[in-house]
XYZ file of C-alpha atoms in Angstrom:
546
model
C 34.043 -92.384 -66.273
C 33.725 -90.154 -69.359
C 29.971 -90.526 -69.808
C 28.902 -91.203 -66.224
C 26.640 -94.010 -67.496
C 27.371 -97.307 -65.698
C 27.879 -100.426 -67.800
C 26.641 -102.852 -65.133
C 23.153 -101.482 -64.416
C 22.518 -98.838 -61.745
C 21.561 -95.992 -64.116
C 19.297 -94.170 -61.665
C 21.366 -90.978 -61.625
C 20.992 -90.504 -65.386
C 17.269 -91.195 -65.126
C 16.767 -88.788 -62.227
C 18.799 -86.092 -63.985
C 16.572 -86.251 -67.063
C 13.420 -86.262 -64.929
C 14.621 -83.246 -62.955
C 15.335 -81.325 -66.165
C 11.830 -82.075 -67.470
C 10.280 -80.821 -64.237
C 12.332 -77.630 -64.396
C 11.177 -77.029 -67.971
C 7.589 -77.491 -66.797
C 8.167 -74.926 -64.026
C 9.497 -72.445 -66.585
C 6.485 -73.000 -68.818
C 3.962 -72.548 -65.988
C 5.662 -69.544 -64.344
C 3.076 -66.817 -63.869
C 5.281 -63.882 -62.864
C 8.874 -62.687 -62.921
C 9.650 -64.160 -59.488
C 8.544 -67.649 -60.481
C 10.495 -67.412 -63.740
C 13.639 -66.284 -61.900
C 13.256 -69.175 -59.474
C 12.935 -71.627 -62.375
C 15.992 -70.149 -64.112
C 17.948 -70.424 -60.847
C 17.074 -74.132 -60.556
C 17.975 -74.611 -64.222
C 21.424 -73.088 -63.653
C 21.977 -75.249 -60.574
C 20.985 -78.336 -62.565
C 23.219 -77.342 -65.494
C 26.246 -76.999 -63.230
C 25.451 -80.196 -61.328
C 25.112 -82.088 -64.595
C 28.295 -80.626 -66.078
C 31.552 -82.624 -66.188
C 32.892 -80.748 -63.151
C 29.644 -80.745 -61.251
C 28.967 -84.462 -61.487
C 32.596 -85.553 -61.198
C 31.987 -87.204 -57.772
C 29.009 -89.119 -59.172
C 30.916 -90.254 -62.257
C 33.858 -91.294 -60.081
C 31.633 -93.379 -57.812
C 29.986 -94.915 -60.877
C 33.368 -95.860 -62.330
C 34.513 -97.357 -59.000
C 31.243 -99.283 -58.746
C 31.687 -100.706 -62.268
C 35.299 -101.577 -61.517
C 34.419 -103.634 -58.445
C 31.502 -105.347 -60.140
C 33.730 -106.375 -63.023
C 36.448 -107.431 -60.588
C 34.014 -109.623 -58.652
C 32.674 -111.021 -61.928
C 36.130 -112.058 -63.074
C 36.857 -113.604 -59.672
C 33.640 -115.624 -59.948
C 34.642 -116.747 -63.451
C 38.025 -117.914 -62.173
C 36.264 -119.765 -59.381
C 34.207 -121.613 -61.968
C 37.375 -122.619 -63.832
C 38.893 -123.978 -60.614
C 35.702 -125.929 -59.825
C 35.691 -127.454 -63.307
C 39.266 -128.620 -62.738
C 38.176 -130.332 -59.522
C 35.201 -131.969 -61.220
C 37.446 -133.454 -63.880
C 39.287 -135.383 -61.159
C 42.728 -134.175 -62.205
C 45.646 -134.715 -59.858
C 45.715 -131.423 -57.999
C 43.953 -128.270 -59.110
C 45.259 -126.646 -62.275
C 44.066 -123.311 -63.601
C 43.190 -123.620 -67.286
C 44.084 -120.298 -68.944
C 42.357 -121.244 -72.182
C 39.135 -122.169 -70.419
C 39.212 -118.886 -68.506
C 39.727 -116.895 -71.723
C 36.783 -118.739 -73.248
C 34.478 -117.977 -70.299
C 35.694 -114.379 -70.025
C 34.841 -113.734 -73.689
C 31.416 -115.243 -73.094
C 30.669 -113.518 -69.761
C 32.024 -109.985 -70.390
C 31.528 -107.317 -73.025
C 34.156 -105.081 -74.579
C 33.598 -102.361 -71.940
C 33.658 -104.756 -69.009
C 29.909 -105.174 -68.794
C 28.795 -108.468 -67.274
C 26.682 -110.530 -69.688
C 26.048 -113.612 -67.544
C 22.991 -113.080 -65.331
C 24.196 -115.313 -62.495
C 27.612 -113.642 -62.345
C 25.937 -110.218 -62.470
C 23.785 -111.215 -59.487
C 26.906 -112.304 -57.589
C 28.599 -108.985 -58.390
C 25.539 -107.032 -57.247
C 25.456 -108.972 -53.983
C 29.150 -108.266 -53.377
C 28.480 -104.524 -53.819
C 25.201 -104.657 -51.831
C 23.076 -103.686 -54.832
C 20.834 -106.688 -55.304
C 17.188 -105.826 -55.966
C 14.859 -105.428 -53.008
C 11.972 -107.776 -52.430
C 8.813 -107.879 -50.363
C 8.132 -105.053 -47.906
C 11.440 -103.266 -48.583
C 10.628 -103.106 -52.296
C 7.336 -101.390 -51.429
C 9.136 -98.913 -49.166
C 11.602 -98.135 -51.966
C 8.660 -97.591 -54.311
C 7.128 -95.171 -51.815
C 10.422 -93.303 -51.666
C 10.399 -92.887 -55.456
C 6.832 -91.546 -55.368
C 7.447 -89.096 -52.525
C 10.475 -87.079 -53.546
C 10.805 -85.299 -50.176
C 11.713 -88.597 -48.491
C 14.858 -88.836 -50.614
C 16.349 -85.829 -48.860
C 16.327 -87.660 -45.525
C 16.740 -91.213 -46.832
C 18.525 -91.003 -50.206
C 19.439 -94.705 -50.169
C 17.356 -97.692 -49.130
C 18.644 -100.623 -51.139
C 22.327 -100.486 -50.157
C 21.817 -99.885 -46.385
C 19.188 -102.631 -46.262
C 21.459 -105.091 -48.066
C 24.391 -104.224 -45.789
C 22.254 -104.861 -42.700
C 20.986 -108.158 -44.121
C 24.549 -109.171 -44.991
C 25.661 -108.412 -41.440
C 22.603 -110.192 -40.036
C 23.313 -113.398 -41.936
C 26.716 -113.482 -40.251
C 25.310 -112.891 -36.774
C 24.613 -116.003 -34.701
C 20.947 -116.428 -33.660
C 19.888 -113.263 -35.551
C 20.265 -114.900 -38.979
C 17.467 -117.411 -38.357
C 14.958 -114.525 -38.207
C 15.928 -113.101 -41.605
C 13.778 -114.182 -44.589
C 16.830 -113.963 -46.883
C 18.676 -116.502 -44.736
C 15.690 -118.841 -44.485
C 15.065 -118.685 -48.247
C 18.694 -119.536 -48.988
C 18.653 -122.477 -46.580
C 15.443 -123.834 -48.160
C 16.519 -123.166 -51.761
C 18.138 -126.547 -52.246
C 21.113 -124.824 -53.905
C 24.198 -126.382 -52.268
C 26.304 -123.301 -53.022
C 23.836 -120.966 -51.298
C 23.436 -123.274 -48.299
C 27.204 -123.659 -47.947
C 27.626 -119.880 -48.198
C 25.137 -119.230 -45.394
C 26.664 -121.897 -43.190
C 30.067 -120.348 -43.815
C 28.758 -116.914 -42.858
C 27.436 -118.296 -39.578
C 30.766 -119.947 -38.823
C 32.665 -116.750 -39.617
C 30.270 -114.678 -37.493
C 30.589 -117.045 -34.535
C 34.387 -116.928 -34.662
C 34.323 -113.129 -34.935
C 31.984 -112.841 -31.931
C 34.196 -115.106 -29.793
C 37.287 -113.094 -30.755
C 35.469 -109.819 -29.991
C 34.463 -111.062 -26.530
C 38.068 -111.995 -25.784
C 39.395 -108.589 -26.896
C 36.666 -106.694 -25.022
C 37.459 -108.586 -21.808
C 41.055 -107.398 -22.154
C 40.032 -103.794 -22.808
C 41.168 -103.824 -26.418
C 37.784 -103.489 -28.139
C 34.875 -101.126 -27.572
C 31.239 -100.999 -28.559
C 28.855 -98.062 -28.293
C 29.745 -97.212 -24.677
C 27.464 -96.140 -21.805
C 23.983 -94.845 -22.548
C 24.161 -92.226 -19.777
C 25.415 -89.002 -21.372
C 27.683 -87.926 -18.494
C 29.175 -91.394 -18.060
C 29.734 -91.557 -21.785
C 31.709 -88.285 -21.737
C 33.997 -89.714 -19.063
C 34.337 -92.983 -20.975
C 35.251 -91.140 -24.192
C 38.194 -89.477 -22.458
C 40.158 -92.706 -22.878
C 38.113 -94.694 -25.422
C 36.846 -94.388 -28.976
C 33.493 -96.011 -29.702
C 33.359 -99.010 -32.064
C 37.131 -99.377 -32.143
C 39.930 -101.859 -31.555
C 43.169 -100.979 -29.782
C 46.370 -101.737 -31.680
C 49.780 -100.586 -30.448
C 48.218 -98.121 -28.013
C 45.930 -96.469 -30.596
C 42.219 -96.889 -31.214
C 41.269 -97.877 -34.771
C 37.602 -97.639 -35.740
C 36.129 -100.768 -37.301
C 32.781 -99.246 -38.306
C 33.593 -99.400 -42.014
C 34.170 -103.162 -41.899
C 30.888 -104.965 -42.435
C 29.642 -107.459 -41.386
C 32.235 -107.514 -38.614
C 31.320 -104.026 -37.353
C 27.847 -105.069 -36.204
C 29.118 -108.313 -34.655
C 32.082 -106.642 -32.928
C 29.974 -103.766 -31.579
C 27.243 -105.953 -30.103
C 29.716 -108.503 -28.681
C 31.907 -105.816 -27.096
C 28.980 -104.061 -25.415
C 27.351 -107.242 -24.156
C 30.735 -108.287 -22.757
C 31.062 -104.988 -20.920
C 27.547 -105.377 -19.534
C 28.424 -108.778 -18.157
C 31.831 -107.624 -16.934
C 30.809 -104.600 -14.829
C 30.239 -106.747 -11.771
C 28.861 -104.917 -8.779
C 29.562 -101.337 -9.760
C 26.617 -100.660 -12.095
C 29.156 -98.928 -14.343
C 27.216 -99.432 -17.549
C 23.737 -98.816 -16.235
C 23.120 -102.535 -16.235
C 19.548 -102.436 -17.391
C 17.230 -103.083 -20.317
C 17.762 -99.474 -21.411
C 21.499 -100.028 -21.819
C 20.945 -103.303 -23.654
C 18.469 -101.614 -26.013
C 20.967 -98.797 -26.602
C 23.684 -101.341 -27.330
C 21.641 -103.168 -29.955
C 20.342 -99.955 -31.549
C 23.767 -98.311 -31.702
C 25.476 -101.402 -33.115
C 22.843 -101.562 -35.849
C 22.019 -97.951 -36.722
C 25.109 -95.894 -35.862
C 26.060 -95.652 -39.520
C 26.576 -92.717 -41.869
C 23.776 -93.871 -44.182
C 21.262 -93.512 -41.333
C 22.069 -89.864 -40.567
C 19.239 -88.577 -42.742
C 16.770 -90.957 -41.126
C 17.866 -89.814 -37.665
C 17.233 -86.205 -38.691
C 13.789 -87.132 -40.008
C 12.907 -88.837 -36.722
C 14.114 -85.766 -34.830
C 11.272 -83.813 -36.439
C 8.866 -85.955 -34.418
C 10.667 -85.320 -31.110
C 8.763 -82.663 -29.081
C 11.970 -81.550 -27.327
C 13.743 -80.991 -30.653
C 10.695 -79.143 -31.970
C 10.677 -76.920 -28.886
C 14.339 -76.031 -29.402
C 13.686 -75.165 -33.044
C 17.279 -76.028 -33.982
C 16.330 -79.101 -36.010
C 14.414 -76.936 -38.496
C 17.298 -74.482 -38.768
C 19.875 -77.236 -39.198
C 17.849 -78.970 -41.901
C 17.289 -75.697 -43.746
C 20.960 -74.713 -43.676
C 22.043 -78.200 -44.749
C 19.601 -78.091 -47.651
C 21.030 -74.776 -48.864
C 24.585 -76.083 -48.499
C 23.777 -79.262 -50.433
C 22.490 -77.181 -53.352
C 26.031 -75.871 -53.766
C 28.284 -78.453 -55.470
C 30.971 -80.402 -53.632
C 29.259 -80.166 -50.242
C 30.939 -83.362 -49.030
C 34.387 -82.307 -50.228
C 34.031 -78.878 -48.632
C 32.906 -80.448 -45.350
C 35.877 -82.823 -45.303
C 38.336 -80.021 -46.107
C 36.820 -77.889 -43.327
C 37.408 -80.719 -40.851
C 40.969 -81.168 -42.073
C 41.766 -77.472 -41.600
C 40.107 -77.297 -38.169
C 40.360 -80.785 -36.625
C 39.556 -79.775 -33.038
C 36.200 -79.444 -31.248
C 34.484 -76.045 -31.214
C 31.695 -74.198 -29.419
C 29.038 -72.847 -31.792
C 27.009 -69.699 -31.304
C 24.033 -71.086 -33.204
C 23.122 -73.512 -35.995
C 24.082 -70.982 -38.684
C 27.566 -70.673 -37.197
C 27.951 -74.458 -37.173
C 26.618 -74.839 -40.722
C 28.971 -72.167 -42.069
C 31.910 -73.937 -40.433
C 30.970 -77.151 -42.236
C 30.298 -75.435 -45.560
C 33.266 -73.038 -45.742
C 36.744 -74.535 -45.213
C 38.722 -72.416 -42.756
C 35.684 -70.649 -41.273
C 36.128 -72.384 -37.893
C 39.696 -71.096 -37.614
C 38.690 -67.435 -37.765
C 35.188 -67.283 -36.311
C 34.739 -70.093 -33.781
C 35.612 -70.750 -30.164
C 37.623 -73.841 -29.198
C 36.022 -76.345 -26.812
C 38.341 -76.774 -23.829
C 39.168 -79.950 -21.917
C 38.608 -79.271 -18.187
C 41.423 -81.683 -17.312
C 44.194 -80.263 -19.504
C 43.014 -76.747 -20.352
C 43.735 -77.485 -24.033
C 41.366 -77.736 -26.982
C 39.539 -81.069 -27.187
C 40.699 -83.181 -30.084
C 38.087 -83.981 -32.721
C 37.704 -87.100 -34.840
C 40.088 -85.587 -37.399
C 42.812 -84.961 -34.834
C 44.906 -87.633 -36.536
C 45.955 -86.428 -39.984
C 45.344 -89.870 -41.527
C 41.629 -89.638 -40.646
C 41.197 -87.215 -43.536
C 42.015 -89.862 -46.118
C 41.260 -93.181 -44.425
C 37.779 -94.765 -44.347
C 38.142 -95.266 -40.582
C 39.192 -93.112 -37.620
C 42.402 -93.427 -35.615
C 42.511 -92.006 -32.093
C 45.605 -91.414 -29.968
C 43.693 -91.350 -26.664
C 45.992 -92.725 -24.004
C 45.133 -94.845 -21.010
C 44.826 -92.841 -17.803
C 44.482 -94.575 -14.444
C 42.163 -91.948 -13.014
C 39.906 -91.701 -16.059
C 39.796 -95.491 -16.331
C 38.775 -95.827 -12.674
C 36.005 -93.241 -13.097
C 34.782 -94.951 -16.270
C 34.895 -98.477 -14.836
C 33.050 -97.379 -11.701
C 30.404 -95.512 -13.681
C 30.926 -92.182 -11.941
C 28.554 -89.665 -13.502
C 29.979 -86.142 -13.642
C 29.622 -83.311 -16.129
C 32.784 -82.508 -18.076
C 31.425 -79.362 -19.705
C 29.152 -76.418 -19.037
C 25.670 -76.323 -20.492
C 24.307 -73.308 -22.360
C 22.974 -71.795 -19.119
C 24.557 -71.154 -15.748
C 22.325 -70.259 -12.792
C 19.655 -69.013 -15.149
C 21.981 -67.003 -17.389
C 22.789 -67.873 -21.002
C 26.461 -68.580 -21.562
C 28.163 -67.449 -24.753
C 30.814 -69.730 -26.307
C 33.609 -67.438 -25.121
C 32.282 -67.610 -21.553
C 32.073 -71.419 -21.633
C 35.650 -71.545 -22.901
C 36.843 -69.352 -20.017
C 35.003 -71.378 -17.399
C 36.472 -74.634 -18.706
C 39.971 -73.162 -18.623
C 39.446 -71.915 -15.080
C 38.384 -75.410 -13.969
C 41.573 -76.867 -15.444
C 43.627 -74.192 -13.662
C 42.219 -75.255 -10.280
C 44.303 -78.413 -10.611
C 41.263 -80.688 -10.817
C 43.129 -83.488 -12.588
C 45.895 -83.525 -9.973
C 43.325 -83.688 -7.172
C 41.522 -86.574 -8.863
C 44.825 -88.406 -9.372
C 45.550 -88.043 -5.651
C 42.098 -89.364 -4.693
C 42.216 -92.385 -7.013
C 45.813 -93.130 -6.058
C 45.056 -93.035 -2.323
C 45.058 -96.494 -0.718
C 42.185 -95.615 1.608
C 39.980 -94.655 -1.351
C 40.839 -97.885 -3.161
C 39.975 -99.876 -0.036
C 36.618 -98.080 0.217
C 35.816 -99.060 -3.362
C 36.888 -102.654 -2.780
C 34.841 -102.941 0.431
C 31.766 -101.460 -1.235
C 32.018 -103.868 -4.178
C 32.324 -106.857 -1.841
C 29.342 -105.651 0.164
C 27.375 -105.149 -3.047
C 27.944 -108.778 -4.001
C 27.134 -110.098 -0.528
C 24.176 -107.818 0.268
C 22.869 -106.355 -3.012
C 19.543 -105.207 -1.511
C 20.912 -103.386 1.540
C 24.181 -101.897 0.318
C 24.425 -98.110 0.094
C 23.765 -96.905 -3.494
C 26.938 -96.064 -5.366
C 26.078 -92.372 -5.661
C 25.753 -92.115 -1.862
C 28.963 -94.015 -1.085
C 31.877 -92.004 0.300
C 34.279 -93.096 -2.464
C 31.808 -91.802 -5.069
C 31.123 -88.452 -3.369
C 34.838 -87.776 -2.968
C 35.097 -87.668 -6.760
C 31.928 -85.642 -7.335
C 32.847 -83.190 -4.546
C 36.184 -82.529 -6.247
C 34.337 -81.638 -9.444
C 31.860 -79.406 -7.631
C 34.620 -77.562 -5.754
C 36.509 -76.944 -8.997
C 33.380 -75.644 -10.744
C 32.423 -73.369 -7.857
C 35.937 -71.964 -7.821
C 35.849 -71.371 -11.590
C 32.422 -69.684 -11.429
C 33.543 -67.427 -8.557
C 36.643 -66.372 -10.500
C 34.595 -65.754 -13.621
C 31.992 -63.701 -11.730
C 34.743 -61.607 -10.146
C 36.080 -60.732 -13.608
C 32.676 -60.138 -15.237
C 30.662 -57.734 -13.102
C 27.732 -57.648 -15.550
C 27.330 -61.417 -15.425
C 27.667 -61.389 -11.614
C 24.919 -58.737 -11.356
C 22.566 -60.800 -13.525
C 23.181 -63.932 -11.465
C 22.668 -62.041 -8.207
C 19.442 -60.518 -9.515
C 18.148 -63.909 -10.588
C 19.066 -65.398 -7.183
C 17.245 -62.572 -5.390
C 14.148 -63.108 -7.547
C 14.113 -66.812 -6.769
C 14.477 -66.117 -3.051
C 11.551 -63.655 -3.120
C 9.494 -66.145 -5.094
C 10.325 -68.782 -2.485
C 8.832 -66.505 0.177
C 5.628 -66.239 -1.834
C 6.314 -62.936 -3.592
C 5.496 -63.540 -7.240
C 5.094 -59.858 -8.206
C 6.807 -59.562 -11.610
C 7.104 -55.769 -11.216
C 9.019 -55.978 -7.924
C 11.127 -58.934 -8.972
C 11.748 -57.638 -12.448
C 10.227 -59.435 -15.415
C 13.542 -60.885 -16.612
C 14.562 -62.033 -13.132
C 11.112 -63.535 -12.535
C 11.267 -65.563 -15.771
C 14.772 -66.788 -14.960
């Protein structure tokens, strides 16, 4: 902890710090003008602070925790050896020999806790997902070291890869495709073979338990792939979570169970939707399920951002470049993660952002969201939508707790796969909406009594009979039944949403004459264009573009 140098290998940070300092010195030596020298001095000051006791405190803390767990695992493995020796000696019962343990501990560990035995060190590295990469992944890691820019998007390769492999070896059917599993099974080492067989048994039991809980509505996976359906589903569910005592507890931090639970829960929901097509029963949903269960992890965020650079839609928006640039600047300032977590703790709700700079400042400066952001409003309650940090314990726990309650109406909409929009987009009838305007419109929808109207519809016996009759007809005549979106029970729900939105827009337009004039002008331009009049002068350039 004092030096920041780990005792059980893993000294990359020290190495990278020295390399960075050398490169900065080279920049200072090759600077050709005052601007280049100032830039080099700025980087030198940033490096000096980052490498100071206060600047690298998070790194030294993580290093100390890593050493602690490696040593802990090493001592556990040593005790296991002592127990096995007792069994081999054929003694009546298993007795732990304190003297033998002291002898092995002195042999296997140094004065600072460093592990001296190579086999025990390998076991400790596997337990902390830090075993060395091999084959193709080793080459990819080598490429990452050569191309420094890749590290910004994918700072870690070894640990995420080892976590995925660890989860894969526990997953029934998947394990047989992993080279690590096949090598262990062919190694001839009875301990390794027994370990892999045990992982498969544990994974199978976990999958069966997950299926049972998902069937009873007490475990979730990634949820629907359709964005609108997912918003409805999230009103009463939390993704990748298990329900305990009426609350949703995220299990994403528990590997390898997280991958197994997520895939099992989603596949169960796919098989359980019956005739209603609630989960977009298709290959697309199945692909989304597998991808989300595997890649929806914090250590893949950088990779997702890198892939976004290749998305033409993201490039057209331009926001991905802004976001990456702002994040880079923020990460140059120490304690970026701590500041982000404190900002979430101070402002746990959901907010509307004016632009990427506004969002980045809210993440970088604790308290910024409280004084310069607009709350995102729930169209059912008229209150601010709760964020992931709505529960105070989420600020200190490695998993999220959600207090989302079961609601009969929301559950019916989610189970039936009713696709409706629960929020306004950035544009309304051709006009850009500011965050304050979106907040007002959402409040106005809530004030129309939309939730009460939906409760009355879902609670009506006639509506329930229509749903039941349609589902029976779907099973009996799947090729001729009316599509769900055209069924009367479905349109009753969507019509209620449309009526509430039209009422909210009319009220908003009545209060904002400037917005109403813009909308009317845009409507007139579209009508003239529909009659074949495309004259931008007569229609007005702005109206014509809209």
